[in-house]
Amino acid sequence: MAIRLDATDSNFNAAFADLLAMKREVSDDVDAIVRDIIDEVRARGDDALYDYTAKFDRFDARSKGLRISEAEIEAAVAKVDPEVMKALELAAERIRSHHARQLPKDDFYEDALGVKLGSRWNAIEAVGLYVPGGLAAYPSSVLMNAVPAKVAGVERLVMVVPTPDDVLNPLVLAAAKLAGVDEIYRIGGAQAVAALAYGTQSIAPVYKIVGPGNAFVAAAKRRVFGLVGIDMIAGPSEVLILADKNNDPDWLAVDLMAQAEHDKVAQAILITDDAATADAVEEAVKRLLTTLPKAEIAGASWADYGAVITVPDWETGMALANRIAPEHLELAMDNAPDYLDKVRNAGAVFVGHYTPEAVGDYVGGSNHVLPTARSARFSSGLSTLDFVKRTSVLECNVENLRQIGPAAVTLARQEGLEAHARSVAKRLNME
Amino acid sequence: MAIRLDATDSNFNAAFADLLAMKREVSDDVDAIVRDIIDEVRARGDDALYDYTAKFDRFDARSKGLRISEAEIEAAVAKVDPEVMKALELAAERIRSHHARQLPKDDFYEDALGVKLGSRWNAIEAVGLYVPGGLAAYPSSVLMNAVPAKVAGVERLVMVVPTPDDVLNPLVLAAAKLAGVDEIYRIGGAQAVAALAYGTQSIAPVYKIVGPGNAFVAAAKRRVFGLVGIDMIAGPSEVLILADKNNDPDWLAVDLMAQAEHDKVAQAILITDDAATADAVEEAVKRLLTTLPKAEIAGASWADYGAVITVPDWETGMALANRIAPEHLELAMDNAPDYLDKVRNAGAVFVGHYTPEAVGDYVGGSNHVLPTARSARFSSGLSTLDFVKRTSVLECNVENLRQIGPAAVTLARQEGLEAHARSVAKRLNME
């Protein structure tokens, strides 16, 4: 059973603070192992990749090569059911059109003094995409990472995916093909991250690495951060639902369990201004858990991290929501759009009774890679912006330099940087 | 003497690769020390800050408190020369107006199916700004970090700055005041980063930490990354100048040394299509080093990391520039604007003979916090975007859900996520 809190209780603040402080992530100390793996890949390149793949994924990649060939991809894709392929295509197309709107525009202008300033955006030339193998191999995640990269104009998009026991995942390959991934390698773990960052004989290095992974992958990304760019390191997923009394408790229950079925450390929270709704949803969850295939996982998440909070009014409810800063926020109220302006901290908002979070996971068009563990207070979901970078441009003529240069000379000398000062002064015949 | 390379030499490719691979950063292994400091601050709060400040900055902050008071700030600011204050004000105003153009716009729209999608931007509520003490205390850096944060709408901008021997830096405080910093604390090092990330009795935690610092500060930022956001971890600075024959060698020399005077591990590179210019600049650098106050630092940087490269044409020159991906790129050619389109990887470009990089350091208006060590291949300089975050918004009505929902059901079942599938199916009376 989830924890039940009432915002009007005298001990609520302490209990809510405990809920916020709950640490759901197990931080395995894998850093030493990961350091060794990275060192091995740097020193031995492909040979290290063959060895780790034999050890962790139980097959010999030497004979067929690290790269998954076009023929292998075609053969796998041919196995995908046409209805599933159509669903993937709809998802890819909707993601593409939404993310195209996020492309930033160059901005060049002359300011009041005639100084020319500008911002020019360019795609990152080469990006690596980590895709987990086994259970967490989600074709939807391939689309969510790869499509925005291609929309941004990344020329070389390189995917790595472990293929345990040498088994390819047709849907993952189909999604990669749809999204326009350029190269796919059958490697995973910290060794794959190292290969992307440093390069090997078969794999040219990339400049940024995105995509989810286990503790080893996360630790490896943290280590290569700086040499290459990385995306946020994702934690366990969470949903917060704000619901008024005009809801079918079964709908809310299944939305909560859709989050909980991801992971025993996922978190699902309901905030409602109606105690009867709170009771009814708790009952509905119980019923639902008797029929769900992943009831064991979802039930553990709900018992350990789930919460049902009653609030006296929506001002209180919105304030709590912004403190939680959830990855996913469902506004299941009749007048849900009215509350959008009050949302300060959330990865994504799903508005109204007919927008379950799961529709956003697949076919809404917006990205499902979102800030977890309260990081929506300071970061954003994945977007086209993650695959571009900005160069600023400054151009003065002698007139401009005469107007603003002397202030630069003054400040440079205050900072003890005489060559800085002279580089301006010399052009103005100042001393 | 800097290294001299000729792009037409047969051994050029290997020599250039060596130049790119040059490791300028000394990675002190301070991680264990930093971990202990962070643990102490988490456990003991203000008391730990008092102890570390006594130890590292040699004064007792207990009596006057950690926060620098309004009265102290006013008293310090009163000491600043009026001409210097005017220069700071010009800089702040130009930074403000340029960064205001970077504010992203919300985007709400209905797509072809009538699904409502949106992106809403909000400022990060609380941001911490680390400002180094001593030699590296640059008021210009305070402006470059603090002004964009305030332009973005950050409500609580908290600055930390070590004040060794209890000595305040008037210019740094003046810059903070001009930029609108809300709170200033007299602490530095890993302990200050820990205080910002976790909070203490006197200091409420922030959600993101920006600003440059030494190896301890960098290691602490890397450690708290995830709990809070951080900016890029800056390495030693660098400039690349592309110059044709129509240049005064003394101007180019002083521009190169303006970079070199920062740090013995700074890097200054000249690429020219004219061998006589290459020779003349090398001579001019020698002469300049006899008169520069920081000749020892600049000379060491030039000897160890400087490079002069001659190229047969600008196609070659631009290709090398994009491989170097410099923090600062000066285009000192007569037709410099024509080459802007060819710049793919650079933090900032300074166009033409009258735009020395130093003008951008202070009063150009664009930001001087830029990607170092080739990271311009995948990241951007600091901007207003670093102080905002995006929430995506999705709204379906029953009609929309009927159109796109079935594809979500199909994909969710392929991924083995039955509750996801049912959360959509239930609303459509599907099974």
PDB file of C-alpha atoms in Angstrom, chain A residues 83-84 87-88 90-91 94 97-98 101-102 107-109 111 113 115 117-125 138-141 153 155 171 207-208 222-223 225-230 232-233 250-251 254-255 257-259 261-262 288 291-294 330 337 340-341 343-351 353-367 370 375-383 385 388-398 401 404-405 407-408 410-412 414-420 422-424 426-427, chain B residues 83-84 87-88 90-91 94 97-98 101-102 107-109 111 113 115 117-125 138-141 153 155 171 207-208 222-223 225-230 232-233 250-251 254-255 257-259 261-262 288 291-294 330 337 340-341 343-351 353-366 370 375-383 385 388-398 401 404-405 407-408 410-412 414-420 422-424 426-427:
ATOM      1  CA  GLU A  83       0.783  -3.235 -37.968  1.00  0.00           C
ATOM      2  CA  VAL A  84       3.658  -2.680 -35.543  1.00  0.00           C
ATOM      3  CA  ALA A  87       2.669   2.251 -35.367  1.00  0.00           C
ATOM      4  CA  LEU A  88       6.424   2.911 -35.331  1.00  0.00           C
ATOM      5  CA  LEU A  90       3.302   7.102 -36.949  1.00  0.00           C
ATOM      6  CA  ALA A  91       5.413   7.646 -33.839  1.00  0.00           C
ATOM      7  CA  ARG A  94       4.934  12.740 -35.037  1.00  0.00           C
ATOM      8  CA  SER A  97       7.298  17.152 -36.889  1.00  0.00           C
ATOM      9  CA  HIS A  98       7.251  18.268 -33.241  1.00  0.00           C
ATOM     10  CA  ARG A 101       9.738  23.223 -34.408  1.00  0.00           C
ATOM     11  CA  GLN A 102      12.492  23.211 -31.786  1.00  0.00           C
ATOM     12  CA  ASP A 107      20.305  35.610 -34.957  1.00  0.00           C
ATOM     13  CA  PHE A 108      22.486  38.278 -36.568  1.00  0.00           C
ATOM     14  CA  TYR A 109      21.980  41.957 -35.844  1.00  0.00           C
ATOM     15  CA  ASP A 111      23.185  46.971 -32.070  1.00  0.00           C
ATOM     16  CA  LEU A 113      26.358  51.436 -31.787  1.00  0.00           C
ATOM     17  CA  VAL A 115      28.486  46.577 -33.497  1.00  0.00           C
ATOM     18  CA  LEU A 117      26.594  40.464 -33.052  1.00  0.00           C
ATOM     19  CA  GLY A 118      25.363  37.038 -33.912  1.00  0.00           C
ATOM     20  CA  SER A 119      24.532  33.536 -32.826  1.00  0.00           C
ATOM     21  CA  ARG A 120      24.980  30.742 -35.323  1.00  0.00           C
ATOM     22  CA  TRP A 121      23.696  27.234 -34.636  1.00  0.00           C
ATOM     23  CA  ASN A 122      25.296  24.096 -36.072  1.00  0.00           C
ATOM     24  CA  ALA A 123      24.534  20.435 -35.580  1.00  0.00           C
ATOM     25  CA  ILE A 124      27.015  18.313 -33.671  1.00  0.00           C
ATOM     26  CA  GLU A 125      28.788  16.334 -36.403  1.00  0.00           C
ATOM     27  CA  TYR A 138      12.571  -0.048 -26.062  1.00  0.00           C
ATOM     28  CA  PRO A 139      12.152   0.818 -29.747  1.00  0.00           C
ATOM     29  CA  SER A 140      10.254   3.932 -28.651  1.00  0.00           C
ATOM     30  CA  SER A 141      13.407   5.176 -26.897  1.00  0.00           C
ATOM     31  CA  GLY A 153      21.208  17.668 -38.749  1.00  0.00           C
ATOM     32  CA  GLU A 155      25.551  13.716 -39.994  1.00  0.00           C
ATOM     33  CA  LEU A 171      11.975  -3.752 -33.384  1.00  0.00           C
ATOM     34  CA  TYR A 207      31.461  14.086 -29.871  1.00  0.00           C
ATOM     35  CA  LYS A 208      28.413  13.447 -27.694  1.00  0.00           C
ATOM     36  CA  ARG A 222      30.045  10.450 -16.110  1.00  0.00           C
ATOM     37  CA  ARG A 223      33.723   9.542 -16.626  1.00  0.00           C
ATOM     38  CA  PHE A 225      31.937  13.764 -19.690  1.00  0.00           C
ATOM     39  CA  GLY A 226      34.164  16.648 -20.786  1.00  0.00           C
ATOM     40  CA  LEU A 227      35.990  14.701 -23.474  1.00  0.00           C
ATOM     41  CA  VAL A 228      32.542  14.284 -25.049  1.00  0.00           C
ATOM     42  CA  GLY A 229      29.159  15.751 -24.202  1.00  0.00           C
ATOM     43  CA  ILE A 230      26.561  13.612 -22.466  1.00  0.00           C
ATOM     44  CA  MET A 232      21.441  13.925 -18.285  1.00  0.00           C
ATOM     45  CA  ILE A 233      22.005  10.737 -16.342  1.00  0.00           C
ATOM     46  CA  ASP A 250      -9.863   2.867 -12.810  1.00  0.00           C
ATOM     47  CA  TRP A 251      -8.344   5.298 -15.296  1.00  0.00           C
ATOM     48  CA  VAL A 254      -3.979   2.299 -14.512  1.00  0.00           C
ATOM     49  CA  ASP A 255      -2.098   5.549 -15.132  1.00  0.00           C
ATOM     50  CA  MET A 257       0.492   1.535 -12.451  1.00  0.00           C
ATOM     51  CA  ALA A 258       1.781   2.403 -15.946  1.00  0.00           C
ATOM     52  CA  GLN A 259       4.521   4.254 -14.120  1.00  0.00           C
ATOM     53  CA  GLU A 261       5.334  -1.263 -13.863  1.00  0.00           C
ATOM     54  CA  HIS A 262       8.598   0.221 -15.186  1.00  0.00           C
ATOM     55  CA  LEU A 288      -5.759  -3.806 -11.082  1.00  0.00           C
ATOM     56  CA  THR A 291      -4.619  -8.744 -13.366  1.00  0.00           C
ATOM     57  CA  LEU A 292      -1.421  -6.989 -14.456  1.00  0.00           C
ATOM     58  CA  PRO A 293       1.400  -9.116 -15.913  1.00  0.00           C
ATOM     59  CA  LYS A 294       3.957  -6.939 -14.140  1.00  0.00           C
ATOM     60  CA  GLU A 330      -0.960  14.529 -15.373  1.00  0.00           C
ATOM     61  CA  PRO A 337      -5.763  23.914 -18.977  1.00  0.00           C
ATOM     62  CA  LEU A 340      -0.944  25.093 -16.880  1.00  0.00           C
ATOM     63  CA  ASP A 341       0.269  28.574 -15.941  1.00  0.00           C
ATOM     64  CA  VAL A 343       3.276  24.619 -13.413  1.00  0.00           C
ATOM     65  CA  ARG A 344       6.819  25.744 -12.720  1.00  0.00           C
ATOM     66  CA  ASN A 345       8.768  22.497 -12.348  1.00  0.00           C
ATOM     67  CA  ALA A 346       7.839  19.423 -14.429  1.00  0.00           C
ATOM     68  CA  GLY A 347       9.391  17.521 -17.304  1.00  0.00           C
ATOM     69  CA  ALA A 348       6.145  17.124 -19.210  1.00  0.00           C
ATOM     70  CA  VAL A 349       2.496  17.933 -18.528  1.00  0.00           C
ATOM     71  CA  PHE A 350      -0.391  15.798 -19.797  1.00  0.00           C
ATOM     72  CA  VAL A 351      -3.542  17.860 -19.841  1.00  0.00           C
ATOM     73  CA  HIS A 353      -8.839  13.294 -18.892  1.00  0.00           C
ATOM     74  CA  TYR A 354      -7.913  11.997 -22.348  1.00  0.00           C
ATOM     75  CA  THR A 355      -4.153  12.451 -22.210  1.00  0.00           C
ATOM     76  CA  PRO A 356      -2.728   9.503 -20.275  1.00  0.00           C
ATOM     77  CA  GLU A 357       1.019   9.739 -19.894  1.00  0.00           C
ATOM     78  CA  ALA A 358       1.467   6.594 -22.018  1.00  0.00           C
ATOM     79  CA  VAL A 359       0.265   8.382 -25.146  1.00  0.00           C
ATOM     80  CA  GLY A 360       3.199  10.740 -24.666  1.00  0.00           C
ATOM     81  CA  ASP A 361       5.552   7.799 -24.278  1.00  0.00           C
ATOM     82  CA  TYR A 362       4.867   6.738 -27.841  1.00  0.00           C
ATOM     83  CA  VAL A 363       2.916   8.874 -30.233  1.00  0.00           C
ATOM     84  CA  GLY A 364       2.256  12.328 -28.746  1.00  0.00           C
ATOM     85  CA  GLY A 365       5.204  13.753 -30.613  1.00  0.00           C
ATOM     86  CA  SER A 366       6.943  15.381 -27.650  1.00  0.00           C
ATOM     87  CA  ASN A 367       9.965  13.618 -26.174  1.00  0.00           C
ATOM     88  CA  LEU A 370      12.580  13.687 -19.390  1.00  0.00           C
ATOM     89  CA  SER A 375      15.817  17.513 -11.803  1.00  0.00           C
ATOM     90  CA  ALA A 376      12.957  19.259 -13.637  1.00  0.00           C
ATOM     91  CA  ARG A 377      13.827  22.086 -11.234  1.00  0.00           C
ATOM     92  CA  PHE A 378      16.923  22.771 -13.343  1.00  0.00           C
ATOM     93  CA  SER A 379      16.811  20.779 -16.576  1.00  0.00           C
ATOM     94  CA  SER A 380      14.664  19.953 -19.583  1.00  0.00           C
ATOM     95  CA  GLY A 381      13.646  16.895 -21.517  1.00  0.00           C
ATOM     96  CA  LEU A 382      15.650  15.838 -24.536  1.00  0.00           C
ATOM     97  CA  SER A 383      15.091  18.069 -27.546  1.00  0.00           C
ATOM     98  CA  LEU A 385      18.642  21.643 -28.848  1.00  0.00           C
ATOM     99  CA  VAL A 388      23.128  21.523 -31.845  1.00  0.00           C
ATOM    100  CA  LYS A 389      25.578  24.035 -30.463  1.00  0.00           C
ATOM    101  CA  ARG A 390      25.929  27.759 -30.805  1.00  0.00           C
ATOM    102  CA  THR A 391      28.877  29.854 -31.979  1.00  0.00           C
ATOM    103  CA  SER A 392      28.724  33.515 -31.043  1.00  0.00           C
ATOM    104  CA  VAL A 393      29.953  36.078 -33.529  1.00  0.00           C
ATOM    105  CA  LEU A 394      31.272  39.573 -32.847  1.00  0.00           C
ATOM    106  CA  GLU A 395      32.393  42.130 -35.416  1.00  0.00           C
ATOM    107  CA  CYS A 396      33.642  45.643 -34.695  1.00  0.00           C
ATOM    108  CA  ASN A 397      34.914  48.194 -37.160  1.00  0.00           C
ATOM    109  CA  VAL A 398      37.392  50.836 -36.066  1.00  0.00           C
ATOM    110  CA  LEU A 401      36.184  49.799 -31.260  1.00  0.00           C
ATOM    111  CA  ILE A 404      33.584  50.476 -26.588  1.00  0.00           C
ATOM    112  CA  GLY A 405      37.298  49.618 -26.617  1.00  0.00           C
ATOM    113  CA  ALA A 407      36.195  50.411 -21.349  1.00  0.00           C
ATOM    114  CA  ALA A 408      37.759  47.052 -22.225  1.00  0.00           C
ATOM    115  CA  THR A 410      40.178  49.892 -18.314  1.00  0.00           C
ATOM    116  CA  LEU A 411      38.729  46.576 -17.156  1.00  0.00           C
ATOM    117  CA  ALA A 412      41.610  44.487 -18.495  1.00  0.00           C
ATOM    118  CA  GLN A 414      41.981  46.249 -13.412  1.00  0.00           C
ATOM    119  CA  GLU A 415      42.222  42.493 -13.874  1.00  0.00           C
ATOM    120  CA  GLY A 416      45.969  42.665 -14.395  1.00  0.00           C
ATOM    121  CA  LEU A 417      45.792  41.482 -17.994  1.00  0.00           C
ATOM    122  CA  GLU A 418      48.050  43.908 -19.825  1.00  0.00           C
ATOM    123  CA  ALA A 419      48.191  42.035 -23.139  1.00  0.00           C
ATOM    124  CA  HIS A 420      44.388  42.095 -23.203  1.00  0.00           C
ATOM    125  CA  ARG A 422      47.150  46.411 -25.321  1.00  0.00           C
ATOM    126  CA  SER A 423      45.400  44.243 -27.917  1.00  0.00           C
ATOM    127  CA  VAL A 424      42.639  46.868 -27.906  1.00  0.00           C
ATOM    128  CA  LYS A 426      47.215  49.236 -29.992  1.00  0.00           C
ATOM    129  CA  ARG A 427      44.422  49.304 -32.580  1.00  0.00           C
TER     130      ARG A 427
ATOM    131  CA  GLU B  83      35.858  55.441 -14.423  1.00  0.00           C
ATOM    132  CA  VAL B  84      36.121  51.734 -13.641  1.00  0.00           C
ATOM    133  CA  ALA B  87      33.329  50.613 -17.673  1.00  0.00           C
ATOM    134  CA  LEU B  88      31.612  47.894 -15.608  1.00  0.00           C
ATOM    135  CA  LEU B  90      28.854  49.633 -20.002  1.00  0.00           C
ATOM    136  CA  ALA B  91      29.834  45.963 -19.933  1.00  0.00           C
ATOM    137  CA  ARG B  94      25.831  45.384 -23.302  1.00  0.00           C
ATOM    138  CA  SER B  97      20.858  43.587 -24.105  1.00  0.00           C
ATOM    139  CA  HIS B  98      22.579  40.796 -26.036  1.00  0.00           C
ATOM    140  CA  ARG B 101      17.672  38.267 -27.335  1.00  0.00           C
ATOM    141  CA  GLN B 102      18.475  34.684 -26.314  1.00  0.00           C
ATOM    142  CA  ASP B 107       5.480  27.520 -28.453  1.00  0.00           C
ATOM    143  CA  PHE B 108       1.896  26.261 -28.278  1.00  0.00           C
ATOM    144  CA  TYR B 109       0.131  24.872 -31.330  1.00  0.00           C
ATOM    145  CA  ASP B 111      -1.066  19.845 -35.115  1.00  0.00           C
ATOM    146  CA  LEU B 113      -4.899  16.061 -36.104  1.00  0.00           C
ATOM    147  CA  VAL B 115      -3.588  17.444 -30.855  1.00  0.00           C
ATOM    148  CA  LEU B 117       1.379  20.445 -28.143  1.00  0.00           C
ATOM    149  CA  GLY B 118       3.483  23.002 -26.378  1.00  0.00           C
ATOM    150  CA  SER B 119       6.803  23.997 -24.910  1.00  0.00           C
ATOM    151  CA  ARG B 120       6.814  26.318 -21.932  1.00  0.00           C
ATOM    152  CA  TRP B 121      10.034  27.880 -20.644  1.00  0.00           C
ATOM    153  CA  ASN B 122      10.572  28.851 -17.009  1.00  0.00           C
ATOM    154  CA  ALA B 123      13.579  30.251 -15.208  1.00  0.00           C
ATOM    155  CA  ILE B 124      15.386  28.048 -12.717  1.00  0.00           C
ATOM    156  CA  GLU B 125      14.250  29.393  -9.346  1.00  0.00           C
ATOM    157  CA  TYR B 138      37.606  38.608 -12.429  1.00  0.00           C
ATOM    158  CA  PRO B 139      34.708  41.073 -12.124  1.00  0.00           C
ATOM    159  CA  SER B 140      34.051  40.526 -15.832  1.00  0.00           C
ATOM    160  CA  SER B 141      33.322  36.851 -15.126  1.00  0.00           C
ATOM    161  CA  GLY B 153      14.445  35.514 -14.554  1.00  0.00           C
ATOM    162  CA  GLU B 155      14.707  34.814  -8.611  1.00  0.00           C
ATOM    163  CA  LEU B 171      35.374  45.155  -8.030  1.00  0.00           C
ATOM    164  CA  TYR B 207      19.166  23.987  -8.111  1.00  0.00           C
ATOM    165  CA  LYS B 208      22.095  24.737 -10.402  1.00  0.00           C
ATOM    166  CA  ARG B 222      31.246  16.851 -10.959  1.00  0.00           C
ATOM    167  CA  ARG B 223      30.225  15.099  -7.719  1.00  0.00           C
ATOM    168  CA  PHE B 225      26.006  16.901 -10.786  1.00  0.00           C
ATOM    169  CA  GLY B 226      22.605  15.191 -10.885  1.00  0.00           C
ATOM    170  CA  LEU B 227      21.460  16.491  -7.510  1.00  0.00           C
ATOM    171  CA  VAL B 228      21.882  19.951  -9.040  1.00  0.00           C
ATOM    172  CA  GLY B 229      22.653  21.104 -12.551  1.00  0.00           C
ATOM    173  CA  ILE B 230      26.129  22.367 -13.406  1.00  0.00           C
ATOM    174  CA  MET B 232      30.494  22.800 -18.357  1.00  0.00           C
ATOM    175  CA  ILE B 233      33.697  22.212 -16.459  1.00  0.00           C
ATOM    176  CA  ASP B 250      52.325  43.419 -33.653  1.00  0.00           C
ATOM    177  CA  TRP B 251      48.531  43.283 -33.460  1.00  0.00           C
ATOM    178  CA  VAL B 254      49.516  40.898 -28.762  1.00  0.00           C
ATOM    179  CA  ASP B 255      46.306  38.983 -29.491  1.00  0.00           C
ATOM    180  CA  MET B 257      49.839  36.825 -25.920  1.00  0.00           C
ATOM    181  CA  ALA B 258      46.489  38.058 -24.520  1.00  0.00           C
ATOM    182  CA  GLN B 259      45.532  34.399 -24.512  1.00  0.00           C
ATOM    183  CA  GLU B 261      49.070  35.545 -20.359  1.00  0.00           C
ATOM    184  CA  HIS B 262      46.066  33.788 -18.744  1.00  0.00           C
ATOM    185  CA  LEU B 288      56.458  41.805 -26.961  1.00  0.00           C
ATOM    186  CA  THR B 291      57.781  44.266 -22.156  1.00  0.00           C
ATOM    187  CA  LEU B 292      54.781  42.297 -20.864  1.00  0.00           C
ATOM    188  CA  PRO B 293      54.248  42.172 -17.080  1.00  0.00           C
ATOM    189  CA  LYS B 294      53.097  38.550 -17.383  1.00  0.00           C
ATOM    190  CA  GLU B 330      39.817  35.380 -34.693  1.00  0.00           C
ATOM    191  CA  PRO B 337      32.879  37.802 -43.063  1.00  0.00           C
ATOM    192  CA  LEU B 340      31.850  32.819 -41.301  1.00  0.00           C
ATOM    193  CA  ASP B 341      29.775  30.225 -43.119  1.00  0.00           C
ATOM    194  CA  VAL B 343      33.009  27.874 -39.242  1.00  0.00           C
ATOM    195  CA  ARG B 344      31.517  24.706 -37.855  1.00  0.00           C
ATOM    196  CA  ASN B 345      33.214  24.271 -34.475  1.00  0.00           C
ATOM    197  CA  ALA B 346      34.162  27.310 -32.370  1.00  0.00           C
ATOM    198  CA  GLY B 347      32.966  28.890 -29.144  1.00  0.00           C
ATOM    199  CA  ALA B 348      33.075  32.438 -30.460  1.00  0.00           C
ATOM    200  CA  VAL B 349      34.275  34.090 -33.646  1.00  0.00           C
ATOM    201  CA  PHE B 350      35.834  37.554 -33.749  1.00  0.00           C
ATOM    202  CA  VAL B 351      35.550  38.975 -37.236  1.00  0.00           C
ATOM    203  CA  HIS B 353      41.023  43.346 -38.020  1.00  0.00           C
ATOM    204  CA  TYR B 354      39.268  45.507 -35.429  1.00  0.00           C
ATOM    205  CA  THR B 355      37.736  42.788 -33.252  1.00  0.00           C
ATOM    206  CA  PRO B 356      40.481  41.539 -30.938  1.00  0.00           C
ATOM    207  CA  GLU B 357      39.280  38.749 -28.700  1.00  0.00           C
ATOM    208  CA  ALA B 358      39.780  40.947 -25.619  1.00  0.00           C
ATOM    209  CA  VAL B 359      36.932  43.236 -26.633  1.00  0.00           C
ATOM    210  CA  GLY B 360      34.673  40.199 -26.408  1.00  0.00           C
ATOM    211  CA  ASP B 361      36.059  39.386 -22.984  1.00  0.00           C
ATOM    212  CA  TYR B 362      34.625  42.598 -21.599  1.00  0.00           C
ATOM    213  CA  VAL B 363      32.285  44.759 -23.580  1.00  0.00           C
ATOM    214  CA  GLY B 364      31.249  43.034 -26.824  1.00  0.00           C
ATOM    215  CA  GLY B 365      28.034  41.872 -25.205  1.00  0.00           C
ATOM    216  CA  SER B 366      28.327  38.189 -26.060  1.00  0.00           C
ATOM    217  CA  LEU B 370      32.995  29.479 -23.771  1.00  0.00           C
ATOM    218  CA  SER B 375      34.413  20.945 -26.586  1.00  0.00           C
ATOM    219  CA  ALA B 376      33.030  23.477 -29.085  1.00  0.00           C
ATOM    220  CA  ARG B 377      32.486  20.338 -31.176  1.00  0.00           C
ATOM    221  CA  PHE B 378      29.532  19.501 -28.908  1.00  0.00           C
ATOM    222  CA  SER B 379      28.728  22.415 -26.619  1.00  0.00           C
ATOM    223  CA  SER B 380      28.021  26.129 -26.546  1.00  0.00           C
ATOM    224  CA  GLY B 381      29.088  29.140 -24.557  1.00  0.00           C
ATOM    225  CA  LEU B 382      27.077  30.213 -21.545  1.00  0.00           C
ATOM    226  CA  SER B 383      23.790  31.857 -22.458  1.00  0.00           C
ATOM    227  CA  LEU B 385      19.333  29.194 -22.095  1.00  0.00           C
ATOM    228  CA  VAL B 388      15.848  28.295 -18.051  1.00  0.00           C
ATOM    229  CA  LYS B 389      14.266  24.895 -18.541  1.00  0.00           C
ATOM    230  CA  ARG B 390      11.469  23.648 -20.719  1.00  0.00           C
ATOM    231  CA  THR B 391       8.286  21.801 -19.803  1.00  0.00           C
ATOM    232  CA  SER B 392       6.558  20.035 -22.654  1.00  0.00           C
ATOM    233  CA  VAL B 393       2.772  20.029 -22.792  1.00  0.00           C
ATOM    234  CA  LEU B 394       0.489  17.530 -24.490  1.00  0.00           C
ATOM    235  CA  GLU B 395      -3.310  17.645 -24.654  1.00  0.00           C
ATOM    236  CA  CYS B 396      -5.554  15.159 -26.421  1.00  0.00           C
ATOM    237  CA  ASN B 397      -9.326  15.105 -26.521  1.00  0.00           C
ATOM    238  CA  VAL B 398     -11.194  11.842 -27.011  1.00  0.00           C
ATOM    239  CA  LEU B 401      -6.872   9.775 -28.619  1.00  0.00           C
ATOM    240  CA  ILE B 404      -3.305   8.135 -32.291  1.00  0.00           C
ATOM    241  CA  GLY B 405      -4.026   5.988 -29.216  1.00  0.00           C
ATOM    242  CA  ALA B 407      -0.658   2.907 -32.164  1.00  0.00           C
ATOM    243  CA  ALA B 408       0.422   3.588 -28.567  1.00  0.00           C
ATOM    244  CA  THR B 410       0.336  -1.596 -30.117  1.00  0.00           C
ATOM    245  CA  LEU B 411       3.801  -0.292 -29.210  1.00  0.00           C
ATOM    246  CA  ALA B 412       3.269  -0.594 -25.456  1.00  0.00           C
ATOM    247  CA  GLN B 414       5.391  -4.863 -28.002  1.00  0.00           C
ATOM    248  CA  GLU B 415       7.460  -3.441 -25.175  1.00  0.00           C
ATOM    249  CA  GLY B 416       5.713  -5.639 -22.621  1.00  0.00           C
ATOM    250  CA  LEU B 417       4.141  -2.689 -20.805  1.00  0.00           C
ATOM    251  CA  GLU B 418       0.538  -3.776 -20.341  1.00  0.00           C
ATOM    252  CA  ALA B 419      -0.494  -1.005 -17.938  1.00  0.00           C
ATOM    253  CA  HIS B 420       0.740   1.529 -20.491  1.00  0.00           C
ATOM    254  CA  ARG B 422      -4.472  -0.321 -20.896  1.00  0.00           C
ATOM    255  CA  SER B 423      -4.191   3.315 -19.794  1.00  0.00           C
ATOM    256  CA  VAL B 424      -4.931   4.241 -23.395  1.00  0.00           C
ATOM    257  CA  LYS B 426      -9.478   1.837 -21.301  1.00  0.00           C
ATOM    258  CA  ARG B 427     -10.266   5.388 -22.366  1.00  0.00           C
TER     259      ARG B 427
END
